[in-house]
Structure formats: structure tokens, C-alpha cells
Amino acid sequence: MDHPRDRKPIGQELIIPLMAVGFTAYYFWTVQELAWEAKANGIIIGALLVGLVGILLLRVGIRLARGEASLRISLGGDPATDRMRLAMIGLVAAFLLALPILGTTISLALMLFAGMWLLGGRHWPTLIGVSALTPFLVWATLIHGLGTRFPAGPFERAMAALLGIGD
């Protein structure tokens, strides 16, 4: 019998289906009071989704029983690559948490710098240049030029006050 580590990891293949079932259950719970017509499409689609996930779980169970797979989770690479991917996911999560506080421009600058550093970038002119120029161009074109509503922070408010424009 082979070692469990030799089996193909398939745990990651269950993340989105299980989240979809959770969302479907939430939907079913929150629409109980609505009229049938208002919830019919969602219930039909949700029932089909739950059925398809059931078939997927059956297939996974068969693969597990045969010893072809394990429920280990892999991000598709060797352990060092998986750690890097997890670190990048953490960086994106930190960016999303910082966004409402620091605003788009500063959050994007910090995320770009940290991401390039994490991926091995050590050329300071490039790190600083890309981390400063890209968010400034985002602010100038998308936020100021086109008026797109991105989260405003200290930089956006300072530029609005300096230039006499609205956030």
C-alpha cells in the first residue's frame, strides 16, 4: 500500500463546491418568507447545485476508497511555492483590510512594494518607482480623471484639497 503522501491531493477541489453549498443553504434560509415566484429560480438552481456537489462528493469518496487520492490540500506546487502563494494571498487580504483606512493610492503602493519584495525584487529604484508611479497613475487616470469611486484615504483627500477638487 502506498503512503498517503503519494496520493494525489484533492482537498482544494472541494473548497469552492462546499462554499457554494454553504451559500445555497444561506439563500434557502433567507428566502423562506418570500413568495414562491420570487424564489423559484434560486431554489431550482440551488437544488441543481447541491445535486452536482453531491455527485462530486460521491466521486471523491470513490477515489478516496480506492486509495487514488487524499484530502490533503495543495496549491499546485512544491511546499515552497505553496508557501509563497499563501503569503501572496495574505498580502491581498492585508491590502483589502487596509483599503478603507489608507485609501486606494497608499494601499496599492504598499501592496505593490510588499508583493515585489516577497517575490524576490530587491532593486530599490524599481521597487520604489513601480510602487509610487503605478498608484499615482491609478489616482490620476481612474480616480481623478474618470471619477471612479475607489476608497479615499489621506492621499486622495490631500490631493482633493490641494487641487480644489471633490474626493
PDB file of N, CA, C and O in Angstrom, residues 17-80:
ATOM      1  N   PRO A  17     -16.858  24.124  -4.178  1.00  0.00           N
ATOM      2  CA  PRO A  17     -18.158  23.452  -4.085  1.00  0.00           C
ATOM      3  C   PRO A  17     -18.772  23.516  -2.682  1.00  0.00           C
ATOM      4  O   PRO A  17     -19.982  23.746  -2.540  1.00  0.00           O
ATOM      5  N   LEU A  18     -17.967  23.332  -1.649  1.00  0.00           N
ATOM      6  CA  LEU A  18     -18.518  23.390  -0.295  1.00  0.00           C
ATOM      7  C   LEU A  18     -18.953  24.813   0.075  1.00  0.00           C
ATOM      8  O   LEU A  18     -19.975  25.004   0.750  1.00  0.00           O
ATOM      9  N   MET A  19     -18.210  25.804  -0.389  1.00  0.00           N
ATOM     10  CA  MET A  19     -18.635  27.189  -0.169  1.00  0.00           C
ATOM     11  C   MET A  19     -19.938  27.467  -0.920  1.00  0.00           C
ATOM     12  O   MET A  19     -20.818  28.168  -0.421  1.00  0.00           O
ATOM     13  N   ALA A  20     -20.081  26.921  -2.120  1.00  0.00           N
ATOM     14  CA  ALA A  20     -21.309  27.111  -2.893  1.00  0.00           C
ATOM     15  C   ALA A  20     -22.503  26.478  -2.187  1.00  0.00           C
ATOM     16  O   ALA A  20     -23.595  27.062  -2.158  1.00  0.00           O
ATOM     17  N   VAL A  21     -22.312  25.301  -1.597  1.00  0.00           N
ATOM     18  CA  VAL A  21     -23.397  24.657  -0.851  1.00  0.00           C
ATOM     19  C   VAL A  21     -23.756  25.503   0.366  1.00  0.00           C
ATOM     20  O   VAL A  21     -24.935  25.679   0.689  1.00  0.00           O
ATOM     21  N   GLY A  22     -22.741  26.046   1.039  1.00  0.00           N
ATOM     22  CA  GLY A  22     -22.994  26.920   2.184  1.00  0.00           C
ATOM     23  C   GLY A  22     -23.779  28.154   1.780  1.00  0.00           C
ATOM     24  O   GLY A  22     -24.732  28.557   2.464  1.00  0.00           O
ATOM     25  N   PHE A  23     -23.401  28.765   0.657  1.00  0.00           N
ATOM     26  CA  PHE A  23     -24.123  29.940   0.166  1.00  0.00           C
ATOM     27  C   PHE A  23     -25.555  29.560  -0.218  1.00  0.00           C
ATOM     28  O   PHE A  23     -26.501  30.305   0.052  1.00  0.00           O
ATOM     29  N   THR A  24     -25.723  28.402  -0.823  1.00  0.00           N
ATOM     30  CA  THR A  24     -27.061  27.937  -1.208  1.00  0.00           C
ATOM     31  C   THR A  24     -27.928  27.729   0.030  1.00  0.00           C
ATOM     32  O   THR A  24     -29.098  28.126   0.046  1.00  0.00           O
ATOM     33  N   ALA A  25     -27.344  27.113   1.064  1.00  0.00           N
ATOM     34  CA  ALA A  25     -28.096  26.919   2.308  1.00  0.00           C
ATOM     35  C   ALA A  25     -28.493  28.267   2.911  1.00  0.00           C
ATOM     36  O   ALA A  25     -29.637  28.446   3.370  1.00  0.00           O
ATOM     37  N   TYR A  26     -27.579  29.219   2.876  1.00  0.00           N
ATOM     38  CA  TYR A  26     -27.881  30.567   3.369  1.00  0.00           C
ATOM     39  C   TYR A  26     -29.021  31.182   2.555  1.00  0.00           C
ATOM     40  O   TYR A  26     -29.940  31.778   3.100  1.00  0.00           O
ATOM     41  N   TYR A  27     -28.947  31.032   1.244  1.00  0.00           N
ATOM     42  CA  TYR A  27     -30.005  31.562   0.379  1.00  0.00           C
ATOM     43  C   TYR A  27     -31.347  30.923   0.723  1.00  0.00           C
ATOM     44  O   TYR A  27     -32.346  31.619   0.883  1.00  0.00           O
ATOM     45  N   PHE A  28     -31.356  29.590   0.831  1.00  0.00           N
ATOM     46  CA  PHE A  28     -32.611  28.893   1.161  1.00  0.00           C
ATOM     47  C   PHE A  28     -33.176  29.406   2.481  1.00  0.00           C
ATOM     48  O   PHE A  28     -34.385  29.587   2.628  1.00  0.00           O
ATOM     49  N   TRP A  29     -32.320  29.641   3.452  1.00  0.00           N
ATOM     50  CA  TRP A  29     -32.761  30.097   4.771  1.00  0.00           C
ATOM     51  C   TRP A  29     -33.339  31.513   4.704  1.00  0.00           C
ATOM     52  O   TRP A  29     -34.342  31.813   5.339  1.00  0.00           O
ATOM     53  N   THR A  30     -32.696  32.398   3.928  1.00  0.00           N
ATOM     54  CA  THR A  30     -33.112  33.809   3.923  1.00  0.00           C
ATOM     55  C   THR A  30     -34.309  34.091   3.038  1.00  0.00           C
ATOM     56  O   THR A  30     -34.904  35.162   3.169  1.00  0.00           O
ATOM     57  N   VAL A  31     -34.692  33.176   2.153  1.00  0.00           N
ATOM     58  CA  VAL A  31     -35.825  33.459   1.268  1.00  0.00           C
ATOM     59  C   VAL A  31     -37.095  32.713   1.684  1.00  0.00           C
ATOM     60  O   VAL A  31     -38.067  32.701   0.935  1.00  0.00           O
ATOM     61  N   GLN A  32     -37.099  32.142   2.867  1.00  0.00           N
ATOM     62  CA  GLN A  32     -38.253  31.361   3.306  1.00  0.00           C
ATOM     63  C   GLN A  32     -39.551  32.156   3.284  1.00  0.00           C
ATOM     64  O   GLN A  32     -40.603  31.622   2.944  1.00  0.00           O
ATOM     65  N   GLU A  33     -39.481  33.421   3.631  1.00  0.00           N
ATOM     66  CA  GLU A  33     -40.686  34.243   3.755  1.00  0.00           C
ATOM     67  C   GLU A  33     -41.159  34.835   2.422  1.00  0.00           C
ATOM     68  O   GLU A  33     -42.245  35.388   2.362  1.00  0.00           O
ATOM     69  N   LEU A  34     -40.366  34.722   1.386  1.00  0.00           N
ATOM     70  CA  LEU A  34     -40.744  35.306   0.096  1.00  0.00           C
ATOM     71  C   LEU A  34     -41.782  34.442  -0.605  1.00  0.00           C
ATOM     72  O   LEU A  34     -41.896  33.244  -0.360  1.00  0.00           O
ATOM     73  N   ALA A  35     -42.495  35.068  -1.524  1.00  0.00           N
ATOM     74  CA  ALA A  35     -43.464  34.333  -2.341  1.00  0.00           C
ATOM     75  C   ALA A  35     -42.718  33.354  -3.242  1.00  0.00           C
ATOM     76  O   ALA A  35     -41.557  33.579  -3.620  1.00  0.00           O
ATOM     77  N   TRP A  36     -43.376  32.257  -3.593  1.00  0.00           N
ATOM     78  CA  TRP A  36     -42.766  31.219  -4.416  1.00  0.00           C
ATOM     79  C   TRP A  36     -42.173  31.780  -5.705  1.00  0.00           C
ATOM     80  O   TRP A  36     -41.063  31.428  -6.109  1.00  0.00           O
ATOM     81  N   GLU A  37     -42.890  32.682  -6.340  1.00  0.00           N
ATOM     82  CA  GLU A  37     -42.422  33.235  -7.615  1.00  0.00           C
ATOM     83  C   GLU A  37     -41.103  33.977  -7.455  1.00  0.00           C
ATOM     84  O   GLU A  37     -40.268  33.979  -8.352  1.00  0.00           O
ATOM     85  N   ALA A  38     -40.914  34.616  -6.318  1.00  0.00           N
ATOM     86  CA  ALA A  38     -39.704  35.411  -6.103  1.00  0.00           C
ATOM     87  C   ALA A  38     -38.476  34.538  -5.847  1.00  0.00           C
ATOM     88  O   ALA A  38     -37.359  34.975  -6.069  1.00  0.00           O
ATOM     89  N   LYS A  39     -38.687  33.337  -5.383  1.00  0.00           N
ATOM     90  CA  LYS A  39     -37.546  32.490  -5.047  1.00  0.00           C
ATOM     91  C   LYS A  39     -37.401  31.256  -5.929  1.00  0.00           C
ATOM     92  O   LYS A  39     -36.460  30.487  -5.763  1.00  0.00           O
ATOM     93  N   ALA A  40     -38.264  31.072  -6.899  1.00  0.00           N
ATOM     94  CA  ALA A  40     -38.285  29.846  -7.701  1.00  0.00           C
ATOM     95  C   ALA A  40     -36.970  29.585  -8.424  1.00  0.00           C
ATOM     96  O   ALA A  40     -36.417  28.478  -8.340  1.00  0.00           O
ATOM     97  N   ASN A  41     -36.458  30.559  -9.152  1.00  0.00           N
ATOM     98  CA  ASN A  41     -35.209  30.351  -9.907  1.00  0.00           C
ATOM     99  C   ASN A  41     -34.056  29.987  -8.990  1.00  0.00           C
ATOM    100  O   ASN A  41     -33.286  29.072  -9.278  1.00  0.00           O
ATOM    101  N   GLY A  42     -33.936  30.711  -7.894  1.00  0.00           N
ATOM    102  CA  GLY A  42     -32.850  30.443  -6.962  1.00  0.00           C
ATOM    103  C   GLY A  42     -32.944  29.056  -6.348  1.00  0.00           C
ATOM    104  O   GLY A  42     -31.925  28.385  -6.154  1.00  0.00           O
ATOM    105  N   ILE A  43     -34.137  28.633  -6.046  1.00  0.00           N
ATOM    106  CA  ILE A  43     -34.311  27.305  -5.452  1.00  0.00           C
ATOM    107  C   ILE A  43     -34.000  26.210  -6.469  1.00  0.00           C
ATOM    108  O   ILE A  43     -33.337  25.222  -6.150  1.00  0.00           O
ATOM    109  N   ILE A  44     -34.424  26.389  -7.694  1.00  0.00           N
ATOM    110  CA  ILE A  44     -34.137  25.393  -8.732  1.00  0.00           C
ATOM    111  C   ILE A  44     -32.629  25.308  -8.978  1.00  0.00           C
ATOM    112  O   ILE A  44     -32.048  24.216  -8.996  1.00  0.00           O
ATOM    113  N   ILE A  45     -32.000  26.465  -9.150  1.00  0.00           N
ATOM    114  CA  ILE A  45     -30.548  26.481  -9.391  1.00  0.00           C
ATOM    115  C   ILE A  45     -29.811  25.941  -8.176  1.00  0.00           C
ATOM    116  O   ILE A  45     -28.861  25.152  -8.305  1.00  0.00           O
ATOM    117  N   GLY A  46     -30.244  26.337  -6.983  1.00  0.00           N
ATOM    118  CA  GLY A  46     -29.608  25.848  -5.757  1.00  0.00           C
ATOM    119  C   GLY A  46     -29.735  24.346  -5.609  1.00  0.00           C
ATOM    120  O   GLY A  46     -28.780  23.658  -5.215  1.00  0.00           O
ATOM    121  N   ALA A  47     -30.914  23.809  -5.938  1.00  0.00           N
ATOM    122  CA  ALA A  47     -31.119  22.353  -5.843  1.00  0.00           C
ATOM    123  C   ALA A  47     -30.216  21.621  -6.839  1.00  0.00           C
ATOM    124  O   ALA A  47     -29.628  20.583  -6.507  1.00  0.00           O
ATOM    125  N   LEU A  48     -30.111  22.153  -8.053  1.00  0.00           N
ATOM    126  CA  LEU A  48     -29.204  21.554  -9.043  1.00  0.00           C
ATOM    127  C   LEU A  48     -27.755  21.612  -8.562  1.00  0.00           C
ATOM    128  O   LEU A  48     -27.007  20.635  -8.702  1.00  0.00           O
ATOM    129  N   LEU A  49     -27.375  22.736  -7.979  1.00  0.00           N
ATOM    130  CA  LEU A  49     -26.018  22.893  -7.471  1.00  0.00           C
ATOM    131  C   LEU A  49     -25.724  21.883  -6.361  1.00  0.00           C
ATOM    132  O   LEU A  49     -24.691  21.211  -6.379  1.00  0.00           O
ATOM    133  N   VAL A  50     -26.654  21.749  -5.419  1.00  0.00           N
ATOM    134  CA  VAL A  50     -26.468  20.786  -4.337  1.00  0.00           C
ATOM    135  C   VAL A  50     -26.381  19.365  -4.907  1.00  0.00           C
ATOM    136  O   VAL A  50     -25.545  18.556  -4.465  1.00  0.00           O
ATOM    137  N   GLY A  51     -27.174  19.050  -5.900  1.00  0.00           N
ATOM    138  CA  GLY A  51     -27.117  17.734  -6.536  1.00  0.00           C
ATOM    139  C   GLY A  51     -25.780  17.487  -7.206  1.00  0.00           C
ATOM    140  O   GLY A  51     -25.194  16.398  -7.076  1.00  0.00           O
ATOM    141  N   LEU A  52     -25.267  18.476  -7.914  1.00  0.00           N
ATOM    142  CA  LEU A  52     -23.972  18.327  -8.579  1.00  0.00           C
ATOM    143  C   LEU A  52     -22.831  18.179  -7.571  1.00  0.00           C
ATOM    144  O   LEU A  52     -21.914  17.387  -7.779  1.00  0.00           O
ATOM    145  N   VAL A  53     -22.912  18.923  -6.484  1.00  0.00           N
ATOM    146  CA  VAL A  53     -21.893  18.777  -5.445  1.00  0.00           C
ATOM    147  C   VAL A  53     -21.996  17.390  -4.815  1.00  0.00           C
ATOM    148  O   VAL A  53     -20.975  16.767  -4.492  1.00  0.00           O
ATOM    149  N   GLY A  54     -23.204  16.875  -4.674  1.00  0.00           N
ATOM    150  CA  GLY A  54     -23.378  15.512  -4.175  1.00  0.00           C
ATOM    151  C   GLY A  54     -22.700  14.496  -5.078  1.00  0.00           C
ATOM    152  O   GLY A  54     -22.028  13.568  -4.599  1.00  0.00           O
ATOM    153  N   ILE A  55     -22.836  14.659  -6.386  1.00  0.00           N
ATOM    154  CA  ILE A  55     -22.164  13.768  -7.342  1.00  0.00           C
ATOM    155  C   ILE A  55     -20.647  13.899  -7.209  1.00  0.00           C
ATOM    156  O   ILE A  55     -19.916  12.901  -7.209  1.00  0.00           O
ATOM    157  N   LEU A  56     -20.161  15.130  -7.070  1.00  0.00           N
ATOM    158  CA  LEU A  56     -18.723  15.355  -6.884  1.00  0.00           C
ATOM    159  C   LEU A  56     -18.228  14.651  -5.619  1.00  0.00           C
ATOM    160  O   LEU A  56     -17.192  13.985  -5.634  1.00  0.00           O
ATOM    161  N   LEU A  57     -18.973  14.785  -4.526  1.00  0.00           N
ATOM    162  CA  LEU A  57     -18.577  14.136  -3.279  1.00  0.00           C
ATOM    163  C   LEU A  57     -18.574  12.612  -3.412  1.00  0.00           C
ATOM    164  O   LEU A  57     -17.711  11.939  -2.847  1.00  0.00           O
ATOM    165  N   LEU A  58     -19.514  12.074  -4.167  1.00  0.00           N
ATOM    166  CA  LEU A  58     -19.531  10.637  -4.424  1.00  0.00           C
ATOM    167  C   LEU A  58     -18.270  10.212  -5.179  1.00  0.00           C
ATOM    168  O   LEU A  58     -17.621   9.225  -4.822  1.00  0.00           O
ATOM    169  N   ARG A  59     -17.921  10.967  -6.209  1.00  0.00           N
ATOM    170  CA  ARG A  59     -16.702  10.667  -6.976  1.00  0.00           C
ATOM    171  C   ARG A  59     -15.460  10.777  -6.106  1.00  0.00           C
ATOM    172  O   ARG A  59     -14.548   9.949  -6.197  1.00  0.00           O
ATOM    173  N   VAL A  60     -15.407  11.800  -5.249  1.00  0.00           N
ATOM    174  CA  VAL A  60     -14.275  11.958  -4.340  1.00  0.00           C
ATOM    175  C   VAL A  60     -14.212  10.771  -3.383  1.00  0.00           C
ATOM    176  O   VAL A  60     -13.137  10.217  -3.121  1.00  0.00           O
ATOM    177  N   GLY A  61     -15.355  10.366  -2.858  1.00  0.00           N
ATOM    178  CA  GLY A  61     -15.405   9.213  -1.960  1.00  0.00           C
ATOM    179  C   GLY A  61     -14.886   7.949  -2.622  1.00  0.00           C
ATOM    180  O   GLY A  61     -14.151   7.166  -1.997  1.00  0.00           O
ATOM    181  N   ILE A  62     -15.232   7.744  -3.866  1.00  0.00           N
ATOM    182  CA  ILE A  62     -14.754   6.567  -4.603  1.00  0.00           C
ATOM    183  C   ILE A  62     -13.235   6.626  -4.763  1.00  0.00           C
ATOM    184  O   ILE A  62     -12.535   5.632  -4.551  1.00  0.00           O
ATOM    185  N   ARG A  63     -12.716   7.803  -5.124  1.00  0.00           N
ATOM    186  CA  ARG A  63     -11.264   7.950  -5.283  1.00  0.00           C
ATOM    187  C   ARG A  63     -10.533   7.733  -3.966  1.00  0.00           C
ATOM    188  O   ARG A  63      -9.457   7.135  -3.926  1.00  0.00           O
ATOM    189  N   LEU A  64     -11.121   8.215  -2.880  1.00  0.00           N
ATOM    190  CA  LEU A  64     -10.518   8.000  -1.560  1.00  0.00           C
ATOM    191  C   LEU A  64     -10.530   6.521  -1.193  1.00  0.00           C
ATOM    192  O   LEU A  64      -9.534   5.986  -0.691  1.00  0.00           O
ATOM    193  N   ALA A  65     -11.664   5.857  -1.442  1.00  0.00           N
ATOM    194  CA  ALA A  65     -11.790   4.434  -1.103  1.00  0.00           C
ATOM    195  C   ALA A  65     -10.812   3.583  -1.908  1.00  0.00           C
ATOM    196  O   ALA A  65     -10.292   2.587  -1.400  1.00  0.00           O
ATOM    197  N   ARG A  66     -10.552   3.966  -3.137  1.00  0.00           N
ATOM    198  CA  ARG A  66      -9.614   3.227  -3.979  1.00  0.00           C
ATOM    199  C   ARG A  66      -8.152   3.527  -3.634  1.00  0.00           C
ATOM    200  O   ARG A  66      -7.247   2.900  -4.162  1.00  0.00           O
ATOM    201  N   GLY A  67      -7.940   4.548  -2.807  1.00  0.00           N
ATOM    202  CA  GLY A  67      -6.571   4.930  -2.458  1.00  0.00           C
ATOM    203  C   GLY A  67      -5.886   5.766  -3.513  1.00  0.00           C
ATOM    204  O   GLY A  67      -4.663   5.893  -3.506  1.00  0.00           O
ATOM    205  N   GLU A  68      -6.650   6.329  -4.427  1.00  0.00           N
ATOM    206  CA  GLU A  68      -6.075   7.135  -5.512  1.00  0.00           C
ATOM    207  C   GLU A  68      -5.804   8.568  -5.096  1.00  0.00           C
ATOM    208  O   GLU A  68      -5.046   9.265  -5.764  1.00  0.00           O
ATOM    209  N   ALA A  69      -6.445   9.019  -4.033  1.00  0.00           N
ATOM    210  CA  ALA A  69      -6.360  10.427  -3.663  1.00  0.00           C
ATOM    211  C   ALA A  69      -6.392  10.566  -2.147  1.00  0.00           C
ATOM    212  O   ALA A  69      -6.728   9.634  -1.419  1.00  0.00           O
ATOM    213  N   SER A  70      -6.040  11.760  -1.704  1.00  0.00           N
ATOM    214  CA  SER A  70      -6.146  12.098  -0.281  1.00  0.00           C
ATOM    215  C   SER A  70      -6.818  13.471  -0.181  1.00  0.00           C
ATOM    216  O   SER A  70      -6.881  14.217  -1.158  1.00  0.00           O
ATOM    217  N   LEU A  71      -7.286  13.804   1.006  1.00  0.00           N
ATOM    218  CA  LEU A  71      -7.939  15.100   1.209  1.00  0.00           C
ATOM    219  C   LEU A  71      -6.950  16.213   1.540  1.00  0.00           C
ATOM    220  O   LEU A  71      -7.359  17.313   1.909  1.00  0.00           O
ATOM    221  N   ARG A  72      -5.652  15.924   1.371  1.00  0.00           N
ATOM    222  CA  ARG A  72      -4.658  16.986   1.548  1.00  0.00           C
ATOM    223  C   ARG A  72      -4.951  18.123   0.577  1.00  0.00           C
ATOM    224  O   ARG A  72      -5.505  17.914  -0.498  1.00  0.00           O
ATOM    225  N   ILE A  73      -4.544  19.313   0.960  1.00  0.00           N
ATOM    226  CA  ILE A  73      -4.746  20.486   0.108  1.00  0.00           C
ATOM    227  C   ILE A  73      -3.400  20.911  -0.456  1.00  0.00           C
ATOM    228  O   ILE A  73      -2.418  21.016   0.263  1.00  0.00           O
ATOM    229  N   SER A  74      -3.377  21.148  -1.748  1.00  0.00           N
ATOM    230  CA  SER A  74      -2.179  21.636  -2.425  1.00  0.00           C
ATOM    231  C   SER A  74      -2.584  22.845  -3.254  1.00  0.00           C
ATOM    232  O   SER A  74      -3.693  22.905  -3.784  1.00  0.00           O
ATOM    233  N   LEU A  75      -1.699  23.786  -3.351  1.00  0.00           N
ATOM    234  CA  LEU A  75      -1.951  24.940  -4.209  1.00  0.00           C
ATOM    235  C   LEU A  75      -1.316  24.759  -5.572  1.00  0.00           C
ATOM    236  O   LEU A  75      -1.171  25.702  -6.333  1.00  0.00           O
ATOM    237  N   GLY A  76      -0.906  23.526  -5.870  1.00  0.00           N
ATOM    238  CA  GLY A  76      -0.406  23.221  -7.198  1.00  0.00           C
ATOM    239  C   GLY A  76       1.089  23.206  -7.344  1.00  0.00           C
ATOM    240  O   GLY A  76       1.604  23.021  -8.441  1.00  0.00           O
ATOM    241  N   GLY A  77       1.818  23.412  -6.265  1.00  0.00           N
ATOM    242  CA  GLY A  77       3.265  23.437  -6.395  1.00  0.00           C
ATOM    243  C   GLY A  77       3.941  22.669  -5.282  1.00  0.00           C
ATOM    244  O   GLY A  77       3.301  21.994  -4.483  1.00  0.00           O
ATOM    245  N   ASP A  78       5.245  22.825  -5.247  1.00  0.00           N
ATOM    246  CA  ASP A  78       6.012  22.226  -4.158  1.00  0.00           C
ATOM    247  C   ASP A  78       5.744  23.045  -2.888  1.00  0.00           C
ATOM    248  O   ASP A  78       5.172  24.127  -2.959  1.00  0.00           O
ATOM    249  N   PRO A  79       6.154  22.551  -1.723  1.00  0.00           N
ATOM    250  CA  PRO A  79       5.849  23.268  -0.476  1.00  0.00           C
ATOM    251  C   PRO A  79       6.328  24.725  -0.448  1.00  0.00           C
ATOM    252  O   PRO A  79       5.618  25.605   0.044  1.00  0.00           O
ATOM    253  N   ALA A  80       7.494  25.008  -1.003  1.00  0.00           N
ATOM    254  CA  ALA A  80       7.998  26.385  -1.005  1.00  0.00           C
ATOM    255  C   ALA A  80       7.109  27.286  -1.874  1.00  0.00           C
ATOM    256  O   ALA A  80       6.807  28.427  -1.504  1.00  0.00           O
TER     257      ALA A  80
END
